Amino acid sequence: SQQGEEDPQALSIQEGENATMNCSYKTSINNLQWYRQNSGRGLVHLILIRSNEREKHSGRLRVTLDTSKKSSSLLITASRAADTASYFCATVIGSGNTGKLIFGQGTTLQVKP
Amino acid sequence: DSGVTQTPKHLITATGQRVTLRCSPRSGDLSVYWYQQSLDQGLQFLIQYYNGEERAKGNILERFSAQQFPDLHSELNLSSLELGDSALYFCASSVSWTSGIGGPFTDTQYFGPGTRLTVL
């Protein structure tokens, strides 16, 4: 079963615009990670935010985490055509510290030049 | 390049056959994870090994098995293959550590390029 649910499932924007993707999860987490996947290829790690952090930045990426609402958002600013990909949130659930990632279904982002 | 390597890149086989997928983790990473990505199930965790020992199991079928060798590379064995096993199989690795009060605690997982398995 999926822990995370991304919203929207698909997003289409123009180059230069900002893209916001949301992720909701069900159980308490150790950390939440965002990954990017270009069509049919491997997953690229974007950013990790721990359960005691509220916001994190990396280049044009901004991730927020609201543990009270069990939600996270990924903001990509000044988007580029090269940002076209699927974006997944993945949670590491609370107990056992096994590191098992539970992925959402992903948001497919299309950035039009 | 994540530093995680997987072989082969593509595998085409017939139903009922057995295949082995191989993964080499990043240098120094002790944990290896296997995930399956299919259109209907999305990305699913299969199994984790930490320093040679099985650490966690997910939605892994009994027909599937894995192991991690002393040099830390891992193999995923899929047997009695069915059409529904066609998928992308990813391996990931991470730095893990123990604190003496629990663990292994893990951090960012780095994914390999995947093996695309097609069962005909």
Coordinates of C-alpha atoms in Angstrom, one line a residue:
Chain A
S1 CA 0.0 0.0 0.0
Q2 CA 1.1 3.5 -0.7
Q3 CA 2.0 5.8 2.3
G4 CA 2.2 9.0 0.3
E5 CA -0.2 10.6 -2.1
E6 CA 1.0 13.3 -4.4
D7 CA -1.2 16.1 -5.7
P8 CA -1.6 17.0 -8.4
Q9 CA -1.0 13.8 -10.4
A10 CA -0.1 15.8 -13.4
L11 CA 1.1 19.4 -13.8
S12 CA 1.8 21.4 -17.0
I13 CA 3.4 24.8 -16.8
Q14 CA 5.4 27.3 -18.9
E15 CA 9.2 27.7 -18.6
G16 CA 10.0 30.3 -16.0
E17 CA 6.9 29.6 -13.8
N18 CA 7.0 27.9 -10.4
A19 CA 5.8 24.4 -9.9
T20 CA 4.4 23.2 -6.6
M21 CA 3.7 19.6 -5.8
N22 CA 2.2 18.3 -2.6
C23 CA 2.6 15.1 -0.7
S24 CA 0.4 13.7 2.1
Y25 CA 1.3 10.7 4.2
K26 CA -0.5 8.6 6.8
T27 CA 1.8 7.5 9.6
S28 CA 4.6 9.2 11.6
I29 CA 7.9 9.5 9.8
N30 CA 11.6 9.7 10.4
N31 CA 12.3 11.7 7.3
L32 CA 10.7 12.5 3.9
Q33 CA 12.6 12.5 0.7
W34 CA 11.8 13.8 -2.8
Y35 CA 13.1 12.1 -5.9
R36 CA 12.9 12.9 -9.6
Q37 CA 12.6 10.3 -12.4
N38 CA 13.0 11.1 -16.0
S39 CA 11.0 8.9 -18.2
G40 CA 11.9 5.2 -17.7
R41 CA 15.1 6.0 -16.0
G42 CA 16.6 5.9 -12.5
L43 CA 15.5 8.0 -9.5
V44 CA 17.6 11.0 -8.7
H45 CA 17.6 12.1 -5.0
L46 CA 16.6 15.7 -4.7
I47 CA 16.3 16.5 -1.0
L48 CA 15.8 15.0 2.4
I49 CA 13.9 16.7 5.2
R50 CA 13.9 15.2 8.7
S51 CA 10.8 15.1 10.9
N52 CA 12.2 17.9 13.1
E53 CA 12.8 20.2 10.2
R54 CA 10.2 22.5 8.7
E55 CA 11.8 23.8 5.6
K56 CA 14.8 23.1 3.4
H57 CA 16.3 24.6 0.3
S58 CA 18.5 23.3 -2.4
G59 CA 19.1 25.5 -5.4
R60 CA 15.8 26.2 -7.0
L61 CA 14.1 23.6 -4.8
R62 CA 12.2 24.4 -1.6
V63 CA 10.7 21.7 0.5
T64 CA 8.4 22.2 3.5
L65 CA 7.2 19.7 6.0
D66 CA 4.2 20.0 8.3
T67 CA 4.1 16.9 10.5
S68 CA 0.9 18.1 12.2
K69 CA -0.9 17.9 8.9
K70 CA 1.3 15.0 7.7
S71 CA 2.1 16.8 4.5
S72 CA 5.0 18.1 2.5
S73 CA 5.4 20.3 -0.5
L74 CA 8.1 20.7 -3.2
L75 CA 8.4 24.0 -4.9
I76 CA 10.5 24.3 -8.0
T77 CA 11.1 28.0 -8.9
A78 CA 11.9 29.4 -12.3
S79 CA 11.2 26.0 -13.9
R80 CA 13.1 24.9 -17.0
A81 CA 12.2 22.4 -19.8
A82 CA 14.8 20.1 -18.2
D83 CA 12.7 19.9 -15.1
T84 CA 10.2 17.8 -17.0
A85 CA 10.0 14.5 -15.1
S86 CA 8.0 12.6 -12.5
Y87 CA 8.5 13.7 -8.9
F88 CA 8.0 11.3 -6.0
C89 CA 7.9 11.8 -2.3
A90 CA 9.0 8.9 -0.2
T91 CA 8.8 8.5 3.5
V92 CA 10.8 6.6 6.0
I93 CA 8.3 5.4 8.5
G94 CA 8.8 5.7 12.3
S95 CA 9.6 2.4 13.8
G96 CA 12.6 0.2 13.2
N97 CA 14.8 2.6 11.3
T98 CA 15.1 0.1 8.5
G99 CA 15.2 2.9 6.0
K100 CA 12.5 1.3 3.9
L101 CA 11.1 4.0 1.6
I102 CA 7.4 4.2 1.0
F103 CA 6.7 6.0 -2.3
G104 CA 3.7 8.0 -3.4
Q105 CA 2.3 7.6 -6.9
G106 CA 4.2 10.7 -8.2
T107 CA 3.4 13.9 -9.9
T108 CA 4.2 14.2 -13.6
L109 CA 5.5 17.6 -14.4
Q110 CA 5.7 19.0 -17.9
V111 CA 7.5 22.3 -18.5
K112 CA 6.8 23.8 -21.9
P113 CA 9.6 25.8 -23.5
Chain B
D1 CA 25.8 9.2 -11.8
S2 CA 24.7 7.9 -8.3
G3 CA 27.6 5.5 -8.0
V4 CA 25.2 2.5 -7.8
T5 CA 25.5 0.1 -10.6
Q6 CA 23.1 -2.5 -11.8
T7 CA 23.4 -5.2 -14.4
P8 CA 22.0 -6.0 -16.8
K9 CA 20.2 -2.9 -18.1
H10 CA 17.6 -4.9 -20.0
L11 CA 16.5 -8.5 -19.6
I12 CA 14.0 -10.3 -21.8
T13 CA 13.0 -13.8 -20.8
A14 CA 10.1 -16.2 -21.0
T15 CA 7.5 -17.2 -18.4
G16 CA 8.7 -19.9 -16.0
Q17 CA 12.3 -18.9 -16.3
R18 CA 14.7 -17.7 -13.6
V19 CA 16.9 -14.5 -13.7
T20 CA 19.4 -12.8 -11.5
L21 CA 19.8 -9.1 -11.2
R22 CA 23.0 -7.7 -9.8
C23 CA 23.7 -4.5 -7.8
S24 CA 26.9 -2.9 -6.7
P25 CA 26.3 -0.2 -4.0
R26 CA 28.2 3.0 -3.7
S27 CA 31.6 2.6 -2.1
G28 CA 31.2 2.5 1.7
D29 CA 27.4 2.0 1.8
L30 CA 26.4 -0.9 3.9
S31 CA 22.7 -1.0 3.1
V32 CA 21.2 -2.2 -0.1
Y33 CA 17.5 -2.0 -1.0
W34 CA 15.5 -3.5 -3.9
Y35 CA 12.5 -1.8 -5.3
Q36 CA 10.1 -2.8 -8.1
Q37 CA 8.4 -0.2 -10.3
S38 CA 5.4 -1.3 -12.4
L39 CA 2.6 0.6 -14.0
D40 CA -0.1 -0.7 -11.8
Q41 CA 1.7 -1.0 -8.5
G42 CA 4.0 2.0 -8.7
L43 CA 7.3 1.9 -6.7
Q44 CA 7.3 -0.9 -4.2
F45 CA 9.9 -1.8 -1.6
L46 CA 11.0 -5.4 -1.9
I47 CA 13.8 -6.1 0.6
Q48 CA 16.7 -4.5 2.4
Y49 CA 20.1 -5.9 3.4
Y50 CA 22.4 -4.3 5.9
N51 CA 26.0 -5.5 6.0
G52 CA 25.1 -9.0 4.7
E53 CA 22.0 -9.5 6.8
E54 CA 18.4 -9.2 5.8
R55 CA 17.0 -6.1 7.6
A56 CA 13.5 -5.5 6.2
K57 CA 11.1 -7.2 3.9
G58 CA 8.3 -5.6 1.9
N59 CA 6.0 -6.9 -0.8
I60 CA 8.4 -9.5 -2.0
L61 CA 6.9 -12.7 -3.5
E62 CA 8.1 -16.1 -2.3
R63 CA 9.4 -16.7 -5.9
F64 CA 11.8 -13.9 -5.3
S65 CA 14.9 -14.0 -3.1
A66 CA 17.9 -11.8 -2.5
Q67 CA 21.2 -11.8 -0.8
Q68 CA 24.1 -9.5 0.0
F69 CA 27.6 -10.9 -0.3
P70 CA 30.7 -10.1 1.8
D71 CA 31.9 -7.5 -0.7
L72 CA 28.4 -5.9 -0.2
H73 CA 27.1 -6.4 -3.7
S74 CA 23.6 -7.8 -3.9
E75 CA 21.7 -10.1 -6.2
L76 CA 17.9 -10.4 -6.6
N77 CA 16.8 -13.7 -7.9
L78 CA 13.4 -14.0 -9.6
S79 CA 12.1 -17.5 -10.4
S80 CA 9.1 -19.0 -12.1
L81 CA 8.6 -15.8 -13.8
E82 CA 5.1 -14.6 -14.8
L83 CA 4.0 -11.9 -17.2
G84 CA 3.1 -9.7 -14.3
D85 CA 6.7 -9.7 -13.1
S86 CA 7.6 -7.4 -16.0
A87 CA 8.8 -4.2 -14.4
L88 CA 11.7 -1.9 -13.6
Y89 CA 13.8 -3.2 -10.7
F90 CA 15.9 -0.7 -8.9
C91 CA 18.6 -1.1 -6.4
A92 CA 19.5 1.6 -3.9
S93 CA 22.2 2.0 -1.3
S94 CA 22.7 4.2 1.6
V95 CA 25.1 5.0 4.4
S96 CA 23.8 3.4 7.6
W97 CA 25.1 3.5 11.0
T98 CA 24.3 2.3 14.5
S99 CA 24.3 4.5 17.5
G100 CA 24.5 1.8 20.2
I101 CA 20.9 2.4 21.1
G102 CA 19.4 1.2 17.9
G103 CA 19.6 1.2 14.2
P104 CA 20.9 0.9 11.6
F105 CA 19.9 4.5 11.1
T106 CA 19.8 5.4 7.5
D107 CA 20.0 8.5 5.3
T108 CA 19.6 9.4 1.7
Q109 CA 19.2 6.4 -0.6
Y110 CA 21.0 6.5 -4.0
F111 CA 19.4 4.6 -6.8
G112 CA 20.9 2.7 -9.6
P113 CA 19.7 3.0 -13.2
G114 CA 17.5 0.0 -12.9
T115 CA 17.1 -3.3 -14.8
R116 CA 14.1 -3.4 -17.1
L117 CA 12.7 -7.0 -17.0
T118 CA 10.3 -8.1 -19.8
V119 CA 8.7 -11.5 -19.4
L120 CA 7.2 -12.8 -22.6

